[in-house]
Amino acid sequence: MSPLDLLMAAPLGFMAAALMLGPSGRWLILLAAPLMAGLALWLALLPPDAAYLVGQWDLPLGILLRADGVARLMILATALVIGAVGLHALAEPPEKPGHAAQAETFWPLVYLMWAGANAGFLTTDLFNLYVTLEMVSLAAVALAAMGSLAAALRYFMIALLGSLAYLLGVALTVARYDTVDVILLAQVAEADLATLLALGLMTAGLLIKAALFPMHGWLPPAHAAAPAPASALLSAIAVKLGFVILVRLWFEAFAAVTGPAALHVLGGLGAAAVIYGSIQAMRQDRLKPLVAYSTVAQVGYLFLAFPLVAGTVEPSGAWAGMTLHGVAHMLAKAAMFLAAGLMLKAVAGDRIADLGGLAQAMPLTVTAFGLAVVSLMGLPPSGGFTAKFLLLSAAIEQGAFLYAGVLVIGGLLAAVYLFRALSACFAPLAGAGPDTASRGPVTGGVQAVAPLALAGLAIVMGFAGTALVDVSAIEAPWATPTVIQPEAAP
Amino acid sequence: MTFAFDLILCLMILGTAAIALFVRDALAAIAFFIAFGNLMGLAWLGLDAVNVALAEIAIGAGVTGVLLILARARLLALGDAATSTGSPLLLRLGALAACAGFVVLLAAAVLSIPPESGLDRVVAPLMPGLGIENRVTGVLLAFRAYDTLLESFVLLGALVAVWSLAPAGAWPGRPADPGMADAPMRRVAGTFGQLLLPVALVMAAYLVWAGSDLPGGAFQAGTVLAGGLLVAGMGGTIGLPSSDQPLLRAALVLGPVVFLAIGLAGVAAGGLLVYPAGLAKALIVTIEYTLFLSIGVTLALLVAGPPMPGASDPDPEGKG
């Protein structure tokens, strides 16, 4: 047994078990959360070269599973996020009142997304990645539909378009190279028409899935309307798989094909996403759309990092900044959506102006929201700070002052829109209307602890900077050069 | 296939596709789409891709056609005329230009790739070790069994996603009765269903068995089973089951779970999805038979849709 297969098999087993158990399947999360966290930790502690071929079928035909640094960190964060979100959802049912179907189907869908995300982070096979992308997208669309059917349908249509574009690119790749394994592709890829078209199609499809500006249109309505646990999973997990596949494509399989110009297109879109998402977030009157637009902005940083990683011979800092930003955003955004859900439920409204008095009524939840704000803004000490600091250092070192400027301005804009929501919680309760009675203290319970734990982890990440940077470098494409440098500096 | 036949087939494919796209009435568009799917199946046959042809005709034309017809009936019931409204000419021309440009680019890329496949050379020497002849089955159930394992859970997840759309108060329950409202038609469908269901079962069981050495396999057989179940459901021969029936749930998860269990048992032989020497064919056939049953039931329920309030069972016998 190895965590490489159990991390995929266990959630699928839980999915089938949840379907067999029916309404009582929800209790399985009590077993799944610690088990998956243990497996993810086991994976993180495996020797650096941990990998194996499924069914012992050799490449190029078979499928290789590999635990590189990105996979280790993403899977650990996924286990923490889905575990916490699941425990939260156990205490705070995610369904609309009366929708027993949602209450029951929520759980198999969560396990499907869990298995898909883990399998996707581990595989090096582009077609296998397509299958995992479908697992995650299918679960994500169904979870989004629990809030707004119209938003979910729009998400579904655009996600299908993304899937088809990606699949067409994979088909062209297999026809051209007889392999879809990123490690083999890295050795043979050439910049010809078929390859460039394949990479373009796959990239376009994945940018839709990752919701990079200007392909982000589906995200805010879907993420804002979904029930809080579903929003947390959509923003934390669903968009990250598209990003990780793009990392596999651009820095591994087709690293020899991509040029600086193309990398700057992605970086420029990322920078635009940071500014645009932040300005849109500032313009929102309602809390959940604000948090959703914050995801649009935060996804931008992931791609702003692309030219910074490619622009230097020693990219360990930019690479770690990119990876850790993904992890920190997973933890902080999941915490923020869960906290926002509790806060809005307590005030029975959805506007930022409704949040007054909550700091006294539910201090734990407002604290969780505040800690998530700290990490998302990139204030020290937090995972968000470590990541942005690494990216900023890389940008300054490379003289990429435009990207450095966007990193700084993005943090300031995040401060503006996030503090607006946070300070609203500290405002005195407006009037003593009839809804005051419902604003009783909602302090205890798993539902309040889950976002606090996730936000706390996003902060604690800031203290584990060096260790996490080392993990992110495991089996990184730039760390294992196929060509040995002729002369190393003494 | 002769050149003349290929030429006529290509023209008919383009013709049916164009009519399906440009006709105003949804029913006519659906009819031509189904014809288009069947012609595509013929084209795949011409290319010696029998497995793809089976899948295209069964799923692309068959199941999708049924889904489209049901969707149109639903639109009519909601008061929609189910006809397409014209879009601005400029938009149409723009779309045409964009599509044409993309097709030219794609064609240039495809034509720049040499036609022979190197993977075929890799697959051929590995087949004797499996004890089966059909390379497609070899790819789906051995070399790329991991993809297929995950796909089987995607299909299960698709049904769960459809179920999650059940309106408030309808859960657990039955899908809306797919039976025909017209009594004489229902009797015809009922008689046909009584005949078709056993035939479909035998044919599907054969398709799975044949899939080891000839074109066929769990997915095609599952579609045949689903077709038989649906026709029987439309005629009222069988009632659609309630979503919480334990036997139904077991039928749905059986295939994926057996696949997963066999895959994990492979760890004893060296790793995930490793088949011990000599046992490969037995294990593949076991996976395919259980998977076929689950796929058939899942596809039928996917077409039937989510549980609906007040969906009563015309036949209290039900089915497992």
mmCIF file of N, CA and C in Angstrom, chain B residues 60-115:
data_model
loop_
_atom_site.group_PDB
_atom_site.id
_atom_site.type_symbol
_atom_site.label_atom_id
_atom_site.label_comp_id
_atom_site.label_asym_id
_atom_site.label_seq_id
_atom_site.Cartn_x
_atom_site.Cartn_y
_atom_site.Cartn_z
ATOM 1 N N GLY B 60 -23.969 8.522 -28.827
ATOM 2 C CA GLY B 60 -24.058 9.777 -29.557
ATOM 3 C C GLY B 60 -25.411 9.974 -30.207
ATOM 4 N N ALA B 61 -25.905 8.946 -30.897
ATOM 5 C CA ALA B 61 -27.193 9.080 -31.570
ATOM 6 C C ALA B 61 -28.329 8.616 -30.662
ATOM 7 N N GLY B 62 -28.181 7.432 -30.051
ATOM 8 C CA GLY B 62 -29.279 6.822 -29.298
ATOM 9 C C GLY B 62 -29.638 7.566 -28.030
ATOM 10 N N VAL B 63 -28.751 7.482 -27.032
ATOM 11 C CA VAL B 63 -29.073 8.053 -25.723
ATOM 12 C C VAL B 63 -29.236 9.571 -25.816
ATOM 13 N N THR B 64 -28.325 10.221 -26.566
ATOM 14 C CA THR B 64 -28.431 11.675 -26.694
ATOM 15 C C THR B 64 -29.726 12.059 -27.389
ATOM 16 N N GLY B 65 -30.119 11.267 -28.405
ATOM 17 C CA GLY B 65 -31.370 11.539 -29.107
ATOM 18 C C GLY B 65 -32.564 11.479 -28.165
ATOM 19 N N VAL B 66 -32.599 10.425 -27.336
ATOM 20 C CA VAL B 66 -33.694 10.296 -26.367
ATOM 21 C C VAL B 66 -33.696 11.502 -25.422
ATOM 22 N N LEU B 67 -32.502 11.876 -24.942
ATOM 23 C CA LEU B 67 -32.408 13.007 -24.016
ATOM 24 C C LEU B 67 -32.940 14.281 -24.666
ATOM 25 N N LEU B 68 -32.585 14.489 -25.949
ATOM 26 C CA LEU B 68 -33.027 15.707 -26.633
ATOM 27 C C LEU B 68 -34.544 15.710 -26.800
ATOM 28 N N ILE B 69 -35.098 14.531 -27.146
ATOM 29 C CA ILE B 69 -36.553 14.461 -27.316
ATOM 30 C C ILE B 69 -37.249 14.749 -25.987
ATOM 31 N N LEU B 70 -36.705 14.179 -24.891
ATOM 32 C CA LEU B 70 -37.306 14.432 -23.579
ATOM 33 C C LEU B 70 -37.177 15.914 -23.210
ATOM 34 N N ALA B 71 -36.014 16.508 -23.537
ATOM 35 C CA ALA B 71 -35.825 17.919 -23.210
ATOM 36 C C ALA B 71 -36.813 18.779 -23.974
ATOM 37 N N ARG B 72 -37.085 18.417 -25.253
ATOM 38 C CA ARG B 72 -38.045 19.189 -26.030
ATOM 39 C C ARG B 72 -39.443 19.066 -25.426
ATOM 40 N N ALA B 73 -39.810 17.824 -25.044
ATOM 41 C CA ALA B 73 -41.130 17.635 -24.434
ATOM 42 C C ALA B 73 -41.258 18.500 -23.185
ATOM 43 N N ARG B 74 -40.166 18.577 -22.420
ATOM 44 C CA ARG B 74 -40.152 19.382 -21.194
ATOM 45 C C ARG B 74 -40.340 20.862 -21.521
ATOM 46 N N LEU B 75 -39.648 21.319 -22.579
ATOM 47 C CA LEU B 75 -39.767 22.725 -22.991
ATOM 48 C C LEU B 75 -41.199 23.040 -23.418
ATOM 49 N N LEU B 76 -41.809 22.125 -24.192
ATOM 50 C CA LEU B 76 -43.184 22.335 -24.644
ATOM 51 C C LEU B 76 -44.115 22.411 -23.434
ATOM 52 N N ALA B 77 -43.871 21.512 -22.458
ATOM 53 C CA ALA B 77 -44.720 21.505 -21.270
ATOM 54 C C ALA B 77 -44.594 22.812 -20.500
ATOM 55 N N LEU B 78 -43.408 23.441 -20.584
ATOM 56 C CA LEU B 78 -43.191 24.699 -19.871
ATOM 57 C C LEU B 78 -43.700 25.893 -20.670
ATOM 58 N N GLY B 79 -44.246 25.633 -21.860
ATOM 59 C CA GLY B 79 -44.790 26.735 -22.645
ATOM 60 C C GLY B 79 -43.817 27.342 -23.631
ATOM 61 N N ASP B 80 -42.643 26.734 -23.785
ATOM 62 C CA ASP B 80 -41.678 27.226 -24.767
ATOM 63 C C ASP B 80 -42.034 26.615 -26.122
ATOM 64 N N ALA B 81 -41.889 27.379 -27.177
ATOM 65 C CA ALA B 81 -42.282 26.878 -28.483
ATOM 66 C C ALA B 81 -41.264 25.870 -29.029
ATOM 67 N N ALA B 82 -40.074 25.779 -28.414
ATOM 68 C CA ALA B 82 -39.016 24.863 -28.852
ATOM 69 C C ALA B 82 -38.642 25.087 -30.305
ATOM 70 N N THR B 83 -38.620 26.341 -30.711
ATOM 71 C CA THR B 83 -38.063 26.665 -32.018
ATOM 72 C C THR B 83 -36.939 27.663 -31.787
ATOM 73 N N SER B 84 -35.964 27.653 -32.695
ATOM 74 C CA SER B 84 -34.824 28.534 -32.497
ATOM 75 C C SER B 84 -35.191 29.927 -32.986
ATOM 76 N N THR B 85 -34.739 30.932 -32.259
ATOM 77 C CA THR B 85 -34.933 32.296 -32.717
ATOM 78 C C THR B 85 -33.703 32.695 -33.510
ATOM 79 N N GLY B 86 -33.918 33.465 -34.539
ATOM 80 C CA GLY B 86 -32.809 33.862 -35.397
ATOM 81 C C GLY B 86 -31.847 34.767 -34.656
ATOM 82 N N SER B 87 -30.548 34.617 -34.942
ATOM 83 C CA SER B 87 -29.559 35.508 -34.350
ATOM 84 C C SER B 87 -29.122 36.498 -35.425
ATOM 85 N N PRO B 88 -28.555 37.656 -35.018
ATOM 86 C CA PRO B 88 -28.173 38.670 -35.994
ATOM 87 C C PRO B 88 -27.220 38.118 -37.049
ATOM 88 N N LEU B 89 -27.378 38.595 -38.250
ATOM 89 C CA LEU B 89 -26.572 38.102 -39.364
ATOM 90 C C LEU B 89 -25.085 38.303 -39.109
ATOM 91 N N LEU B 90 -24.767 39.466 -38.519
ATOM 92 C CA LEU B 90 -23.361 39.781 -38.281
ATOM 93 C C LEU B 90 -22.737 38.754 -37.332
ATOM 94 N N LEU B 91 -23.515 38.372 -36.312
ATOM 95 C CA LEU B 91 -23.032 37.383 -35.339
ATOM 96 C C LEU B 91 -22.795 36.049 -36.034
ATOM 97 N N ARG B 92 -23.757 35.680 -36.901
ATOM 98 C CA ARG B 92 -23.624 34.406 -37.617
ATOM 99 C C ARG B 92 -22.379 34.405 -38.491
ATOM 100 N N LEU B 93 -22.190 35.505 -39.218
ATOM 101 C CA LEU B 93 -21.031 35.579 -40.103
ATOM 102 C C LEU B 93 -19.735 35.544 -39.297
ATOM 103 N N GLY B 94 -19.736 36.244 -38.168
ATOM 104 C CA GLY B 94 -18.554 36.240 -37.306
ATOM 105 C C GLY B 94 -18.244 34.844 -36.809
ATOM 106 N N ALA B 95 -19.303 34.141 -36.369
ATOM 107 C CA ALA B 95 -19.110 32.779 -35.881
ATOM 108 C C ALA B 95 -18.591 31.882 -36.985
ATOM 109 N N LEU B 96 -19.159 32.072 -38.184
ATOM 110 C CA LEU B 96 -18.729 31.264 -39.330
ATOM 111 C C LEU B 96 -17.249 31.497 -39.620
ATOM 112 N N ALA B 97 -16.852 32.778 -39.633
ATOM 113 C CA ALA B 97 -15.453 33.094 -39.938
ATOM 114 C C ALA B 97 -14.532 32.508 -38.872
ATOM 115 N N ALA B 98 -14.920 32.647 -37.592
ATOM 116 C CA ALA B 98 -14.083 32.130 -36.508
ATOM 117 C C ALA B 98 -13.947 30.617 -36.622
ATOM 118 N N CYS B 99 -15.089 29.930 -36.857
ATOM 119 C CA CYS B 99 -15.047 28.467 -36.959
ATOM 120 C C CYS B 99 -14.206 28.039 -38.159
ATOM 121 N N ALA B 100 -14.401 28.729 -39.291
ATOM 122 C CA ALA B 100 -13.649 28.348 -40.493
ATOM 123 C C ALA B 100 -12.156 28.524 -40.255
ATOM 124 N N GLY B 101 -11.779 29.641 -39.646
ATOM 125 C CA GLY B 101 -10.370 29.866 -39.352
ATOM 126 C C GLY B 101 -9.807 28.774 -38.460
ATOM 127 N N PHE B 102 -10.585 28.410 -37.432
ATOM 128 C CA PHE B 102 -10.121 27.382 -36.515
ATOM 129 C C PHE B 102 -9.980 26.033 -37.218
ATOM 130 N N VAL B 103 -10.956 25.711 -38.082
ATOM 131 C CA VAL B 103 -10.908 24.430 -38.790
ATOM 132 C C VAL B 103 -9.666 24.369 -39.692
ATOM 133 N N VAL B 104 -9.376 25.483 -40.375
ATOM 134 C CA VAL B 104 -8.191 25.508 -41.239
ATOM 135 C C VAL B 104 -6.930 25.269 -40.411
ATOM 136 N N LEU B 105 -6.860 25.948 -39.276
ATOM 137 C CA LEU B 105 -5.698 25.792 -38.400
ATOM 138 C C LEU B 105 -5.573 24.347 -37.919
ATOM 139 N N LEU B 106 -6.702 23.805 -37.487
ATOM 140 C CA LEU B 106 -6.710 22.432 -36.959
ATOM 141 C C LEU B 106 -6.327 21.445 -38.064
ATOM 142 N N ALA B 107 -6.892 21.659 -39.264
ATOM 143 C CA ALA B 107 -6.586 20.751 -40.373
ATOM 144 C C ALA B 107 -5.099 20.807 -40.704
ATOM 145 N N ALA B 108 -4.548 22.025 -40.737
ATOM 146 C CA ALA B 108 -3.121 22.150 -41.033
ATOM 147 C C ALA B 108 -2.294 21.403 -39.990
ATOM 148 N N ALA B 109 -2.694 21.515 -38.717
ATOM 149 C CA ALA B 109 -1.951 20.833 -37.651
ATOM 150 C C ALA B 109 -2.075 19.324 -37.793
ATOM 151 N N VAL B 110 -3.303 18.842 -38.049
ATOM 152 C CA VAL B 110 -3.510 17.392 -38.146
ATOM 153 C C VAL B 110 -2.743 16.834 -39.338
ATOM 154 N N LEU B 111 -2.794 17.558 -40.472
ATOM 155 C CA LEU B 111 -2.124 17.056 -41.669
ATOM 156 C C LEU B 111 -0.606 17.091 -41.536
ATOM 157 N N SER B 112 -0.105 17.911 -40.603
ATOM 158 C CA SER B 112 1.346 17.961 -40.424
ATOM 159 C C SER B 112 1.862 16.777 -39.612
ATOM 160 N N ILE B 113 0.936 15.994 -39.044
ATOM 161 C CA ILE B 113 1.346 14.853 -38.217
ATOM 162 C C ILE B 113 1.342 13.599 -39.073
ATOM 163 N N PRO B 114 2.415 12.810 -39.069
ATOM 164 C CA PRO B 114 2.408 11.561 -39.848
ATOM 165 C C PRO B 114 1.311 10.634 -39.344
ATOM 166 N N PRO B 115 0.607 9.939 -40.261
ATOM 167 C CA PRO B 115 -0.603 9.213 -39.882
ATOM 168 C C PRO B 115 -0.378 7.961 -39.036
#
